[in-house]
Short mmCIF file of C-alpha atoms in Angstrom, two decimals:
data_model
loop_
_atom_site.label_atom_id
_atom_site.label_comp_id
_atom_site.label_asym_id
_atom_site.label_seq_id
_atom_site.Cartn_x
_atom_site.Cartn_y
_atom_site.Cartn_z
CA UNK A 1 0.00 0.00 0.00
CA UNK A 2 0.94 3.61 -0.54
CA UNK A 3 0.17 5.60 2.60
CA UNK A 4 0.05 9.39 2.24
CA UNK A 5 0.47 11.69 5.22
CA UNK A 6 0.75 15.46 5.68
CA UNK A 7 1.89 17.54 8.65
CA UNK A 8 -1.21 19.75 8.40
CA UNK A 9 -3.50 16.71 8.77
CA UNK A 10 -1.78 14.65 11.46
CA UNK A 11 -4.81 12.45 12.14
CA UNK A 12 -5.52 11.59 8.49
CA UNK A 13 -3.93 9.03 6.16
CA UNK A 14 -4.80 8.30 2.55
CA UNK A 15 -4.01 4.77 1.38
CA UNK A 16 -4.34 2.86 -1.87
CA UNK A 17 -2.70 -0.25 -3.41
CA UNK A 18 0.64 0.02 -5.17
CA UNK A 19 -0.39 -2.30 -7.99
CA UNK A 20 -3.25 -1.59 -10.38
CA UNK A 21 -4.02 -5.33 -10.45
CA UNK A 22 -5.32 -5.20 -6.87
CA UNK A 23 -9.07 -5.99 -6.72
CA UNK A 24 -9.98 -2.71 -4.97
CA UNK A 25 -7.47 -0.50 -6.82
CA UNK A 26 -10.04 1.59 -8.77
CA UNK A 27 -12.29 2.15 -5.75
CA UNK A 28 -9.34 3.04 -3.49
CA UNK A 29 -7.88 5.56 -5.96
CA UNK A 30 -11.30 7.11 -6.55
CA UNK A 31 -11.77 7.56 -2.78
CA UNK A 32 -8.32 9.16 -2.43
CA UNK A 33 -9.09 11.54 -5.31
CA UNK A 34 -12.36 12.58 -3.67
CA UNK A 35 -10.59 13.21 -0.35
CA UNK A 36 -7.81 15.24 -1.99
CA UNK A 37 -10.41 17.27 -3.86
CA UNK A 38 -12.14 18.04 -0.56
CA UNK A 39 -8.89 18.86 1.28
CA UNK A 40 -7.56 21.22 -1.38
CA UNK A 41 -10.99 22.49 -2.47
CA UNK A 42 -10.15 21.74 -6.10
CA UNK A 43 -12.08 19.96 -8.83
CA UNK A 44 -11.12 16.29 -9.12
CA UNK A 45 -10.06 16.85 -12.74
CA UNK A 46 -7.54 19.44 -11.57
CA UNK A 47 -6.22 17.08 -8.92
CA UNK A 48 -5.89 14.29 -11.49
CA UNK A 49 -4.07 16.57 -13.92
CA UNK A 50 -1.65 17.68 -11.19
CA UNK A 51 -0.91 14.08 -10.23
CA UNK A 52 -0.27 12.97 -13.82
CA UNK A 53 2.16 15.85 -14.37
CA UNK A 54 3.96 15.61 -11.02
CA UNK A 55 7.23 14.69 -12.77
CA UNK A 56 7.00 17.66 -15.16
CA UNK A 57 7.94 21.33 -15.08
CA UNK A 58 4.88 23.12 -16.49
CA UNK A 59 5.10 26.38 -18.45
CA UNK A 60 2.02 28.60 -18.25
CA UNK A 61 1.12 31.64 -20.35
CA UNK A 62 -2.12 33.21 -19.16
CA UNK A 63 -3.64 35.46 -21.82
CA UNK A 64 -5.83 38.41 -20.84
CA UNK A 65 -7.18 41.16 -23.05
CA UNK A 66 -9.16 44.37 -23.08
CA UNK A 67 -11.34 42.49 -25.59
CA UNK A 68 -13.34 39.66 -24.02
CA UNK A 69 -11.62 36.28 -24.45
CA UNK A 70 -13.85 34.39 -22.04
CA UNK A 71 -15.05 31.84 -24.57
CA UNK A 72 -12.41 31.79 -27.27
CA UNK A 73 -9.27 33.29 -28.74
CA UNK A 74 -8.58 33.83 -32.47
CA UNK A 75 -7.27 30.65 -34.08
CA UNK A 76 -4.43 32.54 -35.78
CA UNK A 77 -3.35 33.94 -32.41
CA UNK A 78 -3.43 30.47 -30.81
CA UNK A 79 -1.17 29.14 -33.57
CA UNK A 80 1.21 32.07 -33.17
CA UNK A 81 1.32 31.65 -29.38
CA UNK A 82 2.13 27.94 -29.64
CA UNK A 83 4.83 28.65 -32.23
CA UNK A 84 6.28 31.37 -30.01
CA UNK A 85 6.34 29.06 -26.99
CA UNK A 86 8.18 26.42 -29.00
CA UNK A 87 10.76 29.01 -30.08
CA UNK A 88 11.24 30.13 -26.46
CA UNK A 89 11.81 26.56 -25.26
CA UNK A 90 14.27 25.87 -28.07
CA UNK A 91 16.15 29.15 -27.59
CA UNK A 92 16.45 28.47 -23.84
CA UNK A 93 17.77 24.97 -24.58
CA UNK A 94 20.32 26.48 -26.97
CA UNK A 95 21.28 29.05 -24.30
CA UNK A 96 22.06 26.20 -21.90
CA UNK A 97 24.20 24.46 -24.51
CA UNK A 98 25.92 27.48 -26.08
CA UNK A 99 25.01 30.96 -24.80
CA UNK A 100 25.01 33.73 -27.42
CA UNK A 101 23.06 36.86 -28.33
CA UNK A 102 21.56 35.22 -31.42
CA UNK A 103 21.24 31.51 -32.18
CA UNK A 104 21.47 31.12 -35.97
CA UNK A 105 20.20 27.53 -35.72
CA UNK A 106 17.56 26.69 -33.14
CA UNK A 107 16.98 23.18 -34.47
CA UNK A 108 19.81 21.58 -32.51
CA UNK A 109 19.33 17.89 -31.80
CA UNK A 110 18.93 18.42 -28.04
CA UNK A 111 16.40 21.24 -28.50
CA UNK A 112 14.35 19.20 -30.96
CA UNK A 113 14.35 16.18 -28.61
CA UNK A 114 13.06 18.39 -25.80
CA UNK A 115 10.22 19.58 -28.05
CA UNK A 116 9.42 15.96 -28.89
CA UNK A 117 9.13 15.13 -25.17
CA UNK A 118 7.04 18.22 -24.33
CA UNK A 119 3.27 17.92 -24.01
CA UNK A 120 0.44 20.32 -24.80
CA UNK A 121 -1.84 20.30 -21.73
CA UNK A 122 -5.48 21.13 -21.16
CA UNK A 123 -5.92 24.87 -20.81
CA UNK A 124 -5.96 26.16 -17.24
CA UNK A 125 -8.41 28.38 -15.45
CA UNK A 126 -8.84 31.91 -16.75
CA UNK A 127 -9.61 33.46 -20.12
CA UNK A 128 -6.98 31.29 -21.80
CA UNK A 129 -3.96 29.58 -20.29
CA UNK A 130 -1.46 27.94 -22.64
CA UNK A 131 0.19 25.05 -20.75
CA UNK A 132 3.19 23.01 -21.89
CA UNK A 133 4.66 20.31 -19.65
CA UNK A 134 8.23 19.03 -19.91
CA UNK A 135 9.34 15.86 -18.05
CA UNK A 136 12.33 16.92 -15.95
CA UNK A 137 14.25 13.69 -16.56
CA UNK A 138 13.35 13.26 -20.23
CA UNK A 139 16.86 13.88 -21.60
CA UNK A 140 20.37 13.03 -20.47
CA UNK A 141 22.42 15.88 -21.94
CA UNK A 142 25.76 17.20 -20.71
CA UNK A 143 25.83 21.00 -20.56
CA UNK A 144 27.81 23.66 -18.68
CA UNK A 145 26.23 25.08 -15.50
CA UNK A 146 24.12 28.24 -15.66
CA UNK A 147 25.24 31.37 -13.78
CA UNK A 148 23.26 30.16 -10.75
CA UNK A 149 24.13 27.15 -8.62
CA UNK A 150 22.22 24.51 -10.58
CA UNK A 151 25.00 22.28 -11.88
CA UNK A 152 23.28 19.26 -10.37
CA UNK A 153 20.09 19.80 -12.36
CA UNK A 154 19.25 17.75 -15.47
CA UNK A 155 19.06 19.39 -18.90
CA UNK A 156 15.28 19.94 -18.96
CA UNK A 157 15.27 21.74 -15.59
CA UNK A 158 18.21 23.89 -16.73
CA UNK A 159 16.24 24.82 -19.83
CA UNK A 160 13.23 25.78 -17.73
CA UNK A 161 15.48 27.83 -15.45
CA UNK A 162 16.95 29.59 -18.47
CA UNK A 163 13.47 30.35 -19.81
CA UNK A 164 12.25 31.67 -16.46
CA UNK A 165 15.33 33.79 -15.85
CA UNK A 166 15.44 35.08 -19.44
CA UNK A 167 11.85 36.32 -19.49
CA UNK A 168 12.24 37.81 -16.01
CA UNK A 169 15.43 39.60 -17.10
CA UNK A 170 13.71 41.10 -20.16
CA UNK A 171 10.69 42.30 -18.19
CA UNK A 172 12.87 43.76 -15.41
CA UNK A 173 14.91 45.68 -18.00
CA UNK A 174 11.75 47.17 -19.53
CA UNK A 175 10.18 48.09 -16.17
CA UNK A 176 13.39 49.75 -14.95
CA UNK A 177 13.94 51.42 -18.34
CA UNK A 178 17.29 49.66 -18.67
CA UNK A 179 16.96 47.89 -22.02
CA UNK A 180 20.29 49.35 -23.13
CA UNK A 181 21.99 47.86 -20.07
CA UNK A 182 20.49 44.45 -20.85
CA UNK A 183 21.66 44.62 -24.47
CA UNK A 184 25.17 45.60 -23.36
CA UNK A 185 25.27 42.73 -20.84
CA UNK A 186 24.20 40.19 -23.47
CA UNK A 187 26.66 41.45 -26.06
CA UNK A 188 29.43 41.53 -23.47
CA UNK A 189 28.74 37.98 -22.34
CA UNK A 190 27.63 39.07 -18.86
CA UNK A 191 24.10 37.76 -19.45
CA UNK A 192 24.15 34.37 -21.15
CA UNK A 193 20.43 33.58 -21.04
CA UNK A 194 18.69 36.30 -23.06
CA UNK A 195 18.87 36.06 -26.87
CA UNK A 196 17.17 37.57 -29.90
CA UNK A 197 15.42 34.22 -30.39
CA UNK A 198 13.85 34.36 -26.93
CA UNK A 199 12.58 37.86 -27.71
CA UNK A 200 11.25 36.62 -31.06
CA UNK A 201 9.27 33.89 -29.33
CA UNK A 202 7.82 36.37 -26.84
CA UNK A 203 6.68 38.80 -29.54
CA UNK A 204 4.65 36.02 -31.14
CA UNK A 205 2.37 36.17 -28.11
CA UNK A 206 1.48 39.74 -29.05
CA UNK A 207 -1.90 40.48 -30.67
CA UNK A 208 -2.35 44.19 -31.34
CA UNK A 209 -6.01 43.80 -32.27
CA UNK A 210 -6.90 42.21 -28.93
CA UNK A 211 -4.38 44.23 -26.88
CA UNK A 212 -3.33 41.13 -24.94
CA UNK A 213 -1.24 40.93 -21.77
CA UNK A 214 0.53 37.77 -20.61
CA UNK A 215 1.00 36.25 -17.15
CA UNK A 216 3.96 33.84 -17.30
CA UNK A 217 4.83 31.26 -14.65
CA UNK A 218 6.38 27.83 -14.27
CA UNK A 219 5.07 25.13 -11.95
CA UNK A 220 8.19 23.26 -10.82
CA UNK A 221 7.99 19.48 -10.49
CA UNK A 222 8.11 18.40 -6.81
CA UNK A 223 10.17 15.38 -7.92
CA UNK A 224 13.03 17.82 -8.45
CA UNK A 225 12.56 20.44 -5.71
CA UNK A 226 13.33 24.04 -6.56
CA UNK A 227 16.04 25.74 -4.54
CA UNK A 228 15.99 29.27 -3.13
CA UNK A 229 17.64 30.75 -6.23
CA UNK A 230 14.59 29.92 -8.38
CA UNK A 231 12.13 32.80 -8.50
CA UNK A 232 8.57 31.50 -8.56
CA UNK A 233 6.67 34.79 -8.71
CA UNK A 234 4.41 35.21 -11.73
CA UNK A 235 5.81 37.50 -14.45
CA UNK A 236 3.40 40.00 -15.98
CA UNK A 237 4.05 41.08 -19.59
CA UNK A 238 1.89 44.11 -20.34
CA UNK A 239 0.64 44.69 -23.90
CA UNK A 240 2.83 47.78 -24.33
CA UNK A 241 5.97 45.77 -23.47
CA UNK A 242 5.95 43.92 -26.79
CA UNK A 243 7.20 46.87 -28.83
CA UNK A 244 10.15 47.21 -26.43
CA UNK A 245 10.84 43.48 -26.63
CA UNK A 246 10.94 43.81 -30.43
CA UNK A 247 13.48 46.64 -30.10
CA UNK A 248 15.66 44.45 -27.88
CA UNK A 249 15.37 41.60 -30.39
CA UNK A 250 16.56 43.83 -33.23
CA UNK A 251 19.51 45.12 -31.27
CA UNK A 252 20.61 41.63 -30.23
CA UNK A 253 20.48 40.58 -33.85
CA UNK A 254 22.34 43.65 -35.01
CA UNK A 255 23.54 41.96 -38.19
CA UNK A 256 19.93 41.71 -39.29
CA UNK A 257 19.68 44.96 -41.23
CA UNK A 258 18.07 43.27 -44.18
CA UNK A 259 18.56 40.09 -46.11
CA UNK A 260 18.65 40.01 -49.90
CA UNK A 261 18.20 36.48 -51.18
CA UNK A 262 16.06 34.07 -53.16
CA UNK A 263 13.40 32.62 -50.86
CA UNK A 264 11.27 29.48 -51.18
CA UNK A 265 7.87 29.31 -49.58
CA UNK A 266 4.13 28.81 -49.80
CA UNK A 267 1.31 31.29 -50.29
CA UNK A 268 -0.74 31.53 -47.09
CA UNK A 269 -3.02 34.50 -47.80
CA UNK A 270 -4.28 36.68 -50.65
CA UNK A 271 -5.35 40.18 -49.66
CA UNK A 272 -5.12 42.10 -52.95
CA UNK A 273 -7.70 44.38 -54.58
CA UNK A 274 -9.41 44.10 -57.96
CA UNK A 275 -9.05 46.91 -60.51
CA UNK A 276 -11.57 48.08 -63.12
CA UNK A 277 -10.33 45.41 -65.53
CA UNK A 278 -11.04 42.58 -63.11
CA UNK A 279 -7.39 41.85 -62.34
CA UNK A 280 -6.09 41.60 -58.80
CA UNK A 281 -2.85 42.93 -57.33
CA UNK A 282 -1.56 43.88 -53.94
CA UNK A 283 -0.69 42.19 -50.66
CA UNK A 284 0.13 38.49 -50.38
CA UNK A 285 1.16 36.62 -47.21
CA UNK A 286 3.91 34.01 -47.62
CA UNK A 287 5.41 31.39 -45.34
CA UNK A 288 9.08 31.21 -46.27
CA UNK A 289 11.87 28.96 -45.09
CA UNK A 290 15.15 30.69 -44.24
CA UNK A 291 18.51 29.05 -44.78
CA UNK A 292 18.95 28.77 -41.00
CA UNK A 293 15.98 26.39 -40.92
CA UNK A 294 13.54 28.94 -39.46
CA UNK A 295 10.09 29.31 -41.02
CA UNK A 296 8.61 32.82 -40.94
CA UNK A 297 5.64 34.72 -42.36
CA UNK A 298 6.30 37.59 -44.76
CA UNK A 299 4.16 40.22 -46.51
CA UNK A 300 4.83 41.12 -50.16
CA UNK A 301 3.12 43.47 -52.62
CA UNK A 302 2.71 41.93 -56.09
CA UNK A 303 1.68 43.25 -59.50
CA UNK A 304 -1.08 41.69 -61.61
CA UNK A 305 1.07 39.02 -63.24
CA UNK A 306 2.82 37.89 -60.06
CA UNK A 307 -0.44 37.99 -58.11
CA UNK A 308 -1.95 35.54 -60.59
CA UNK A 309 0.99 33.17 -59.96
CA UNK A 310 0.44 33.53 -56.22
CA UNK A 311 -3.25 32.70 -56.69
CA UNK A 312 -2.40 29.52 -58.60
CA UNK A 313 0.08 28.46 -55.90
CA UNK A 314 -2.47 29.15 -53.17
CA UNK A 315 -5.16 27.08 -54.87
CA UNK A 316 -2.87 24.16 -55.67
CA UNK A 317 -1.97 22.16 -52.55
CA UNK A 318 1.74 21.47 -52.32
CA UNK A 319 2.76 24.28 -54.65
CA UNK A 320 5.76 26.44 -53.81
CA UNK A 321 6.94 29.82 -55.05
CA UNK A 322 10.40 31.25 -55.54
CA UNK A 323 10.80 34.97 -54.82
CA UNK A 324 13.90 37.12 -55.05
CA UNK A 325 13.86 40.25 -52.90
CA UNK A 326 14.88 42.01 -49.71
CA UNK A 327 13.55 40.68 -46.38
CA UNK A 328 13.35 43.47 -43.81
CA UNK A 329 13.71 42.94 -40.03
CA UNK A 330 10.75 43.33 -37.70
CA UNK A 331 7.74 41.51 -36.37
CA UNK A 332 6.01 38.87 -38.39
CA UNK A 333 4.69 39.06 -40.98
CA UNK A 334 7.92 40.75 -42.07
CA UNK A 335 8.12 42.93 -45.16
CA UNK A 336 9.57 41.47 -48.35
CA UNK A 337 10.42 44.33 -50.73
CA UNK A 338 12.36 45.11 -53.93
CA UNK A 339 10.97 42.06 -55.69
CA UNK A 340 13.23 41.06 -58.58
CA UNK A 341 11.32 37.91 -59.55
CA UNK A 342 8.34 35.84 -58.43
CA UNK A 343 7.82 32.38 -59.93
CA UNK A 344 5.95 29.15 -59.40
CA UNK A 345 8.16 26.14 -58.76
CA UNK A 346 7.43 23.27 -61.12
CA UNK A 347 6.25 20.38 -58.92
CA UNK A 348 7.67 17.91 -61.41
CA UNK A 349 11.14 19.03 -60.41
#
């Protein structure tokens, strides 16, 4: 039998069989769940979720907005928020392995394995709470210690520490009006956690139309107790912080003035206008793959002929386009200008 005791309830014990094959296993576990629900005044589903994730560190992004989000959030925003969270996890993993102001390749083997082990959880209480759980002992990866005394922690916990400290450092710099000091520390190697990639992931949680704010926190697995150096206080990211985070991102990726290249991608949206002759031209949204392996959204303005090619690519599943131009820095969708050519890629080749 497992026998559970707690100092606050010295006259109460909760017991259930160790093995699920025991005849009364289901009834015993159900009784324990009911008692725990009563003790902690929580719904049984919450208790069950907490038990199943007891070996995980859980990332939480609570989304609030001036616009009511009580029943839903825009699907496009949900996709962007999930993508941004994945980028933040990967950038923090890369910071543990090799700290630098900008990680040109996030898709390191260790970072990708961590993403593979991470789980998308049921949303928490509130308007919308994005929850990702990461098993603390999922990976056995050797990495140098972080600037805090955590050398005994496994790789996943170090990554979560890096994520927590990095976001806290960014928010502190904005609230104390010391973004320049943060940038100097990162460039000078005095802050090895913050990177342009982490900032990029954070900005993807921005939605200017809904004016969202974010409450970030991590629930640390009790199987790997947090020490005093881990700050557990919730971090509040106000809606007006995102423009400052974007400025920090640009400065940390100072080489990113613009990028002239030939890009391959897919057509994700057609937002042009029709003229008096019935021909469309104007804005098109692309999803393009950069040479570093990063996929981003870009906005391009096309003439009648190129817009027709974009329309064909959009309507034909699996079609790709090749566009030569200048990709400007900034939030996604980024601007793609000075278009030299825009062509459909022949699927036969």
